[in-house]
XYZ file of C-alpha atoms in Angstrom:
455
model
C 23.632 -21.247 8.813
C 22.702 -24.995 9.302
C 24.260 -27.136 12.118
C 26.288 -28.801 9.390
C 27.702 -25.613 8.012
C 28.911 -23.944 11.256
C 30.367 -27.534 12.178
C 32.530 -27.243 8.875
C 34.636 -24.502 10.769
C 36.073 -27.265 13.037
C 37.903 -28.785 9.567
C 41.066 -27.577 10.731
C 40.433 -28.504 14.290
C 41.824 -32.258 15.393
C 38.451 -32.532 17.121
C 35.685 -35.120 15.148
C 32.152 -34.121 14.767
C 29.653 -36.314 16.216
C 27.662 -38.176 13.765
C 24.854 -37.853 15.756
C 24.648 -34.146 15.236
C 24.250 -34.958 11.864
C 21.670 -37.475 12.501
C 19.751 -34.809 14.846
C 19.808 -31.835 11.952
C 18.365 -34.618 9.494
C 16.017 -36.094 11.433
C 14.683 -32.516 11.942
C 14.591 -31.587 8.458
C 12.797 -35.096 7.798
C 10.217 -33.862 10.626
C 9.575 -30.548 8.699
C 9.416 -32.047 5.218
C 6.687 -34.809 6.394
C 4.706 -32.143 8.354
C 4.411 -30.202 4.765
C 3.766 -33.425 3.204
C 1.215 -34.400 5.699
C -0.443 -30.836 5.363
C -0.478 -31.658 1.549
C -1.761 -34.556 1.900
C -4.707 -33.990 4.714
C -5.332 -31.084 2.235
C -6.155 -32.631 -0.775
C -8.278 -35.451 1.071
C -10.532 -32.813 2.299
C -11.097 -31.027 -1.007
C -12.490 -34.395 -2.306
C -15.119 -34.443 0.640
C -16.249 -31.396 1.228
C -17.982 -28.646 -0.866
C -16.390 -25.757 -0.526
C -19.610 -23.309 -1.539
C -21.210 -24.961 1.397
C -18.197 -24.490 4.116
C -17.791 -20.777 3.112
C -21.056 -20.079 4.213
C -20.619 -21.427 7.837
C -19.865 -19.345 10.755
C -16.162 -19.151 11.847
C -16.628 -21.135 14.717
C -18.288 -23.732 13.555
C -15.925 -23.965 10.318
C -13.272 -24.477 12.817
C -14.836 -27.234 14.472
C -15.749 -29.056 11.564
C -12.207 -28.699 10.290
C -11.117 -30.300 13.410
C -13.153 -32.911 13.055
C -12.742 -33.682 9.761
C -9.032 -33.450 10.215
C -8.752 -35.775 13.053
C -11.000 -38.406 11.274
C -8.292 -38.300 8.334
C -5.607 -38.631 10.933
C -6.848 -41.823 12.144
C -7.056 -43.042 8.600
C -3.453 -41.966 8.019
C -2.464 -43.644 11.240
C 0.005 -40.611 12.195
C -0.007 -39.872 15.633
C 1.005 -35.828 16.633
C 0.306 -34.086 19.556
C -2.225 -31.360 20.429
C -0.153 -28.572 19.069
C 0.921 -29.917 15.963
C -2.634 -31.047 15.648
C -4.056 -27.357 15.870
C -1.524 -25.975 13.521
C -2.449 -28.551 11.449
C -6.484 -27.355 11.499
C -5.611 -23.696 11.302
C -3.143 -23.931 8.433
C -5.478 -26.309 6.649
C -8.493 -23.983 7.502
C -6.159 -20.917 5.487
C -5.573 -22.656 2.734
C -9.265 -23.885 1.941
C -10.565 -20.715 2.620
C -7.915 -17.849 3.243
C -4.643 -16.758 1.690
C -2.495 -19.897 3.017
C 0.848 -18.707 5.266
C 0.122 -15.021 4.620
C -3.249 -15.323 7.126
C -0.804 -15.000 10.348
C 0.877 -11.884 8.511
C -2.424 -10.386 7.693
C -3.696 -10.932 11.306
C -0.938 -8.725 12.464
C -1.468 -5.199 12.833
C 2.043 -4.035 13.051
C 3.034 -5.104 9.334
C 2.629 -2.569 6.976
C 3.507 -4.346 3.802
C 4.006 -7.886 2.666
C 6.647 -8.751 0.179
C 6.748 -12.498 -1.257
C 10.038 -13.140 -3.153
C 9.212 -16.601 -4.886
C 7.790 -19.323 -2.275
C 11.065 -19.545 -0.637
C 11.464 -16.084 1.067
C 8.756 -13.383 2.869
C 9.432 -10.173 4.405
C 7.526 -7.888 6.359
C 7.865 -4.396 6.920
C 7.487 -3.102 10.447
C 7.651 0.484 11.595
C 9.297 1.242 8.646
C 12.220 -1.278 8.745
C 12.065 -4.440 6.629
C 12.755 -8.015 8.394
C 12.943 -11.515 7.359
C 9.826 -13.840 8.285
C 9.639 -17.670 9.005
C 6.665 -17.930 6.469
C 7.075 -19.598 3.057
C 5.188 -21.526 0.716
C 5.429 -25.328 -0.373
C 6.630 -24.637 -3.849
C 5.683 -21.707 -6.460
C 2.621 -23.506 -7.817
C 1.510 -23.394 -4.102
C 1.988 -19.731 -4.019
C 0.522 -19.171 -7.764
C -2.472 -20.515 -6.293
C -2.713 -18.186 -3.745
C -2.147 -15.368 -6.482
C -4.714 -16.591 -8.695
C -7.382 -16.684 -5.345
C -6.312 -12.898 -4.691
C -6.963 -11.514 -8.117
C -9.909 -13.955 -9.121
C -11.783 -12.317 -6.476
C -12.073 -9.183 -8.346
C -12.455 -10.351 -11.494
C -8.755 -9.979 -12.801
C -6.305 -12.956 -14.042
C -2.827 -13.475 -13.918
C -0.884 -15.776 -16.565
C 1.638 -16.062 -19.137
C -0.345 -13.764 -21.592
C -0.837 -11.171 -18.660
C 2.149 -12.133 -16.178
C 1.502 -8.491 -14.125
C -1.656 -7.456 -12.004
C -2.940 -5.077 -9.670
C -5.513 -6.263 -7.335
C -6.775 -5.500 -3.706
C -7.850 -7.672 -0.550
C -11.109 -7.413 0.859
C -10.037 -5.198 3.750
C -8.572 -2.425 1.109
C -4.838 -3.449 1.102
C -3.325 -2.855 -2.158
C -1.624 -6.106 -4.347
C 0.713 -6.401 -6.977
C 1.890 -9.813 -8.468
C 4.225 -10.516 -11.166
C 5.146 -13.991 -12.485
C 7.142 -15.933 -15.041
C 8.588 -15.142 -17.763
C 8.684 -11.766 -16.632
C 9.672 -12.633 -12.960
C 13.030 -14.949 -13.850
C 12.962 -16.721 -9.969
C 9.433 -17.272 -9.410
C 6.301 -15.799 -8.672
C 6.518 -12.229 -6.480
C 3.852 -10.807 -4.747
C 3.496 -7.292 -2.934
C 0.850 -6.496 -0.516
C 0.687 -2.885 1.093
C -1.670 -2.852 3.847
C -3.892 -0.107 5.413
C -4.519 0.285 8.871
C -8.419 -1.027 10.208
C -9.177 2.290 11.219
C -8.121 4.989 9.318
C -5.621 7.413 10.724
C -6.769 10.740 11.619
C -4.792 14.237 11.559
C -4.351 14.037 14.770
C -2.358 10.422 14.735
C 0.277 12.193 12.207
C 0.886 15.139 14.769
C 1.344 12.611 17.481
C 3.602 10.625 15.119
C 5.556 13.905 14.726
C 4.840 13.400 10.472
C 3.629 17.267 10.377
C 2.947 19.996 12.997
C -0.251 21.805 14.461
C 0.109 24.495 12.360
C 0.663 22.371 8.969
C -2.328 20.618 9.860
C -4.490 23.793 10.539
C -3.774 24.868 7.239
C -4.025 21.532 5.241
C -7.754 21.578 6.701
C -8.198 24.958 5.551
C -7.276 24.469 2.046
C -9.509 21.565 1.765
C -12.429 23.413 3.298
C -11.625 26.250 0.729
C -11.770 24.099 -2.098
C -7.905 24.530 -3.335
C -6.633 21.923 -5.906
C -4.102 20.225 -4.010
C -1.217 17.751 -5.364
C 0.451 15.182 -3.035
C 3.639 14.391 -4.132
C 6.240 11.518 -2.772
C 8.138 8.578 -3.229
C 6.827 4.820 -3.132
C 6.170 4.170 0.427
C 6.267 7.500 1.728
C 2.395 7.625 2.672
C 0.928 9.341 0.030
C -2.194 7.786 -0.155
C -2.527 7.802 3.886
C -2.125 11.486 3.702
C -4.933 11.906 0.697
C -7.272 9.572 3.014
C -6.633 11.652 5.664
C -7.141 15.357 3.921
C -10.152 14.252 2.387
C -11.797 13.796 6.066
C -11.899 17.634 5.865
C -14.330 17.516 3.077
C -17.883 18.369 3.880
C -20.428 15.331 4.345
C -22.597 17.411 2.146
C -20.284 17.351 -1.318
C -20.583 14.462 -3.590
C -17.015 12.564 -4.474
C -16.089 10.835 -7.175
C -12.748 8.659 -6.733
C -10.999 7.295 -9.434
C -8.114 4.453 -9.141
C -5.988 1.891 -10.659
C -6.831 -0.697 -7.784
C -9.466 0.639 -5.385
C -7.660 1.284 -1.814
C -9.168 4.918 -0.863
C -11.126 4.607 2.427
C -13.222 7.984 2.291
C -15.525 8.361 5.600
C -18.194 10.850 3.738
C -21.615 9.259 2.909
C -21.719 10.402 -0.594
C -18.549 8.800 -2.110
C -18.907 7.368 -5.640
C -15.992 5.022 -6.575
C -14.649 3.858 -9.454
C -12.021 1.639 -10.807
C -9.991 0.965 -14.223
C -10.276 -2.397 -15.771
C -7.578 -4.117 -17.645
C -7.958 -5.794 -21.041
C -9.309 -9.160 -21.499
C -7.453 -12.182 -23.163
C -8.355 -10.611 -26.474
C -6.724 -7.301 -25.357
C -10.397 -5.436 -25.435
C -12.412 -4.110 -22.918
C -9.588 -1.678 -20.923
C -10.986 1.285 -19.418
C -8.276 3.779 -18.481
C -8.073 6.428 -15.753
C -8.065 8.892 -18.682
C -11.893 7.702 -19.845
C -12.810 7.355 -16.383
C -12.069 11.004 -15.488
C -13.801 12.063 -18.726
C -16.793 10.220 -17.416
C -16.767 11.406 -14.046
C -17.401 14.846 -15.238
C -20.744 13.486 -16.252
C -21.737 12.333 -12.990
C -22.215 15.722 -11.063
C -19.453 15.368 -8.929
C -18.210 18.399 -6.018
C -14.885 17.001 -6.019
C -12.976 14.512 -8.204
C -10.008 12.584 -6.073
C -7.525 10.510 -8.446
C -5.446 7.650 -6.557
C -2.439 8.720 -8.360
C -1.844 10.137 -12.287
C 0.456 8.254 -14.177
C -0.259 9.339 -17.479
C -2.248 11.272 -20.153
C -5.130 11.468 -17.612
C -3.131 14.154 -16.208
C -4.677 16.597 -18.858
C -8.316 15.795 -18.167
C -7.697 16.423 -14.406
C -6.266 19.850 -14.999
C -9.096 20.573 -17.689
C -11.588 19.475 -14.642
C -9.695 21.454 -12.085
C -10.213 24.614 -14.111
C -14.009 24.135 -14.955
C -15.644 24.226 -11.934
C -14.204 21.237 -9.943
C -12.291 22.669 -7.261
C -11.149 21.224 -4.451
C -9.931 18.108 -6.303
C -6.866 16.273 -5.023
C -4.590 13.589 -6.381
C -0.990 11.971 -5.911
C 1.989 11.633 -8.050
C 5.395 9.972 -7.564
C 8.485 12.692 -7.564
C 11.234 13.660 -5.216
C 10.246 17.302 -4.803
C 7.545 19.729 -5.474
C 9.215 21.268 -8.497
C 9.848 17.757 -9.744
C 6.131 17.142 -9.315
C 4.921 19.995 -11.236
C 7.411 19.101 -14.010
C 5.957 15.441 -14.206
C 2.370 16.588 -14.551
C 3.710 18.651 -17.635
C 5.346 15.752 -18.748
C 2.387 13.366 -18.436
C 0.000 16.094 -20.421
C 2.322 15.843 -23.121
C 1.667 12.092 -23.283
C -2.231 13.057 -24.504
C -0.785 14.385 -27.730
C -2.676 17.219 -27.360
C 0.468 19.395 -29.141
C 0.150 22.199 -26.924
C 3.129 24.517 -26.479
C 5.071 24.359 -23.037
C 3.990 27.654 -22.023
C 0.414 26.757 -22.508
C 0.692 23.655 -20.548
C 2.559 25.255 -17.554
C -0.235 28.196 -17.554
C -2.844 25.137 -17.388
C -0.847 23.426 -14.347
C -0.463 27.274 -12.404
C -3.919 28.114 -12.810
C -4.916 24.596 -11.475
C -3.039 23.664 -8.757
C -2.766 25.567 -5.918
C -0.520 23.702 -3.260
C 2.025 20.632 -3.503
C 2.429 18.827 -0.332
C 5.672 16.662 -0.527
C 6.024 13.517 1.766
C 8.866 11.338 2.367
C 9.726 8.266 4.087
C 13.155 8.784 5.877
C 15.986 6.764 6.654
C 14.919 5.792 9.565
C 11.601 4.539 8.346
C 9.341 7.311 9.841
C 7.184 9.599 7.179
C 7.084 13.195 7.264
C 5.489 15.998 5.185
C 8.850 17.895 4.514
C 7.493 20.684 2.569
C 4.445 22.335 1.504
C 4.526 24.944 -1.335
C 2.388 27.162 -3.138
C 2.307 27.686 -6.731
C 2.112 31.425 -7.494
C 1.977 31.927 -11.026
C 4.211 32.408 -14.254
C 7.156 34.542 -14.760
C 7.963 34.375 -18.283
C 7.602 30.504 -18.974
C 8.394 29.307 -15.309
C 6.193 28.523 -12.644
C 7.061 29.978 -9.752
C 6.391 28.403 -6.129
C 6.922 29.747 -2.662
C 7.744 27.156 0.148
C 5.381 27.995 3.395
C 6.563 25.075 5.387
C 9.428 22.862 5.771
C 11.840 20.195 7.218
C 15.195 20.663 7.685
C 17.166 17.543 8.884
C 20.089 18.151 11.229
C 21.979 15.003 11.440
C 21.422 11.016 12.784
C 21.801 10.107 16.462
C 23.510 6.960 17.643
C 20.635 4.709 16.761
C 20.411 5.652 13.381
C 17.320 8.225 14.107
C 16.522 11.221 12.077
C 17.210 14.440 14.125
C 15.909 17.883 12.822
C 12.779 20.405 13.210
C 9.890 21.838 11.363
C 9.312 25.503 10.799
C 7.409 27.970 8.961
C 9.611 30.171 6.287
C 7.910 33.353 7.150
C 6.159 33.985 3.922
C 2.704 34.226 4.393
C 0.656 32.572 1.581
C -1.473 33.998 -1.126
C -3.974 31.186 -0.489
C -4.655 32.991 2.540
C -7.148 35.301 1.285
C -9.025 32.758 -0.373
C -9.392 30.718 2.856
C -10.607 34.025 4.571
C -13.370 33.919 1.862
C -14.352 30.470 2.875
C -14.562 31.608 6.596
C -11.386 29.985 7.474
C -8.697 32.544 9.120
C -5.235 31.903 9.457
C -3.271 33.203 12.432
C -0.100 34.911 11.814
C 1.868 32.831 14.524
C 1.064 29.994 12.009
C 3.944 31.315 9.874
C 6.380 32.859 12.260
C 9.618 30.832 11.378
C 10.988 31.267 15.067
C 8.589 28.749 15.928
C 10.409 25.448 15.587
C 9.018 21.864 16.014
C 11.211 19.014 16.532
């Protein structure tokens, strides 16, 4: 609320509002506006004088010094006195404008931020530790925001305009980007950036954060090593891709891995990884390469394992075929609220391939292809947890049968809004234990003891 708005509450009072208070507020607005105008003017003059292709090749320290020198020269020409703090801020902002992502650069440099959400040029939210908060960052106008979006997507050969107003892209550090512009976005361009840690998380980090238990971690490691096909299910922002990255870390370095994604974001650490990415259609509506085409092509690339970032459509059919024809140990993710819903979604996506298979045949394919469904969730307090690990055991009539091995039980919420609950095993010893034993992975009986509770 502005000073003027707050003082309007004195309206019923006989006390007059000093006019100099309004003058002070208006002058502050003028100074802020003048600074943005000055920055835009200096920025444009710099673009007229320098060769960006040459400046991009300079080391960061030298680039900063060169920009500072040029900005000081231009300030002398403009005859506008500013203090050292404003001068430093101006140099930094212009450097970000020329070679970076403008107002987003400070946010991208903050390791505590996991999501950056731009709601038109006026509003930028970030997510820290699972909670959204409004920042003071903003763009000059919607055209400014559009320039930044275009800079992001053009780096990877994609485009966004009125004929193609939605785009998925990525930043050089692997962060996932989604942008949508008018006419689909009514109020102005929208930009969402999902960031990933500079140092990929390990399974020990999830245990330390109480996202899962040591017993769960041991079973998951055994499943990956023994080449069981795994499906990770969860909602938006629940940590599916993070868990997929961590689980892939248990794949032996001697195996050839092919990854298939809409926007490449997986950060596998093995030496023999082949990364494939879909391609959208061009201006004429031609040249599109879908995930289904990449899955089919990957079968000719001699993969030991195929990892699909997320199944969204008809590629689910080819994925199941691959899992059932010798490419064991494959993994993927799917949006679903429960393991049972995840299986149903896979069935629906197989039907999108228009194979005209009867429902029972599709379910038999699913039950024989997928061994385990891992359910992850973002709780109301912002924390991510592995809330269920279920084994697909086969078919009973027309129904796929599943049994839960581990679960998380929520007991309530404390006064600070933090979730209270515990992990525990259900007491069922899984059928996949025999397969793990064949691969030299022995699961101790105490891992499945239902009386062992982890808070």
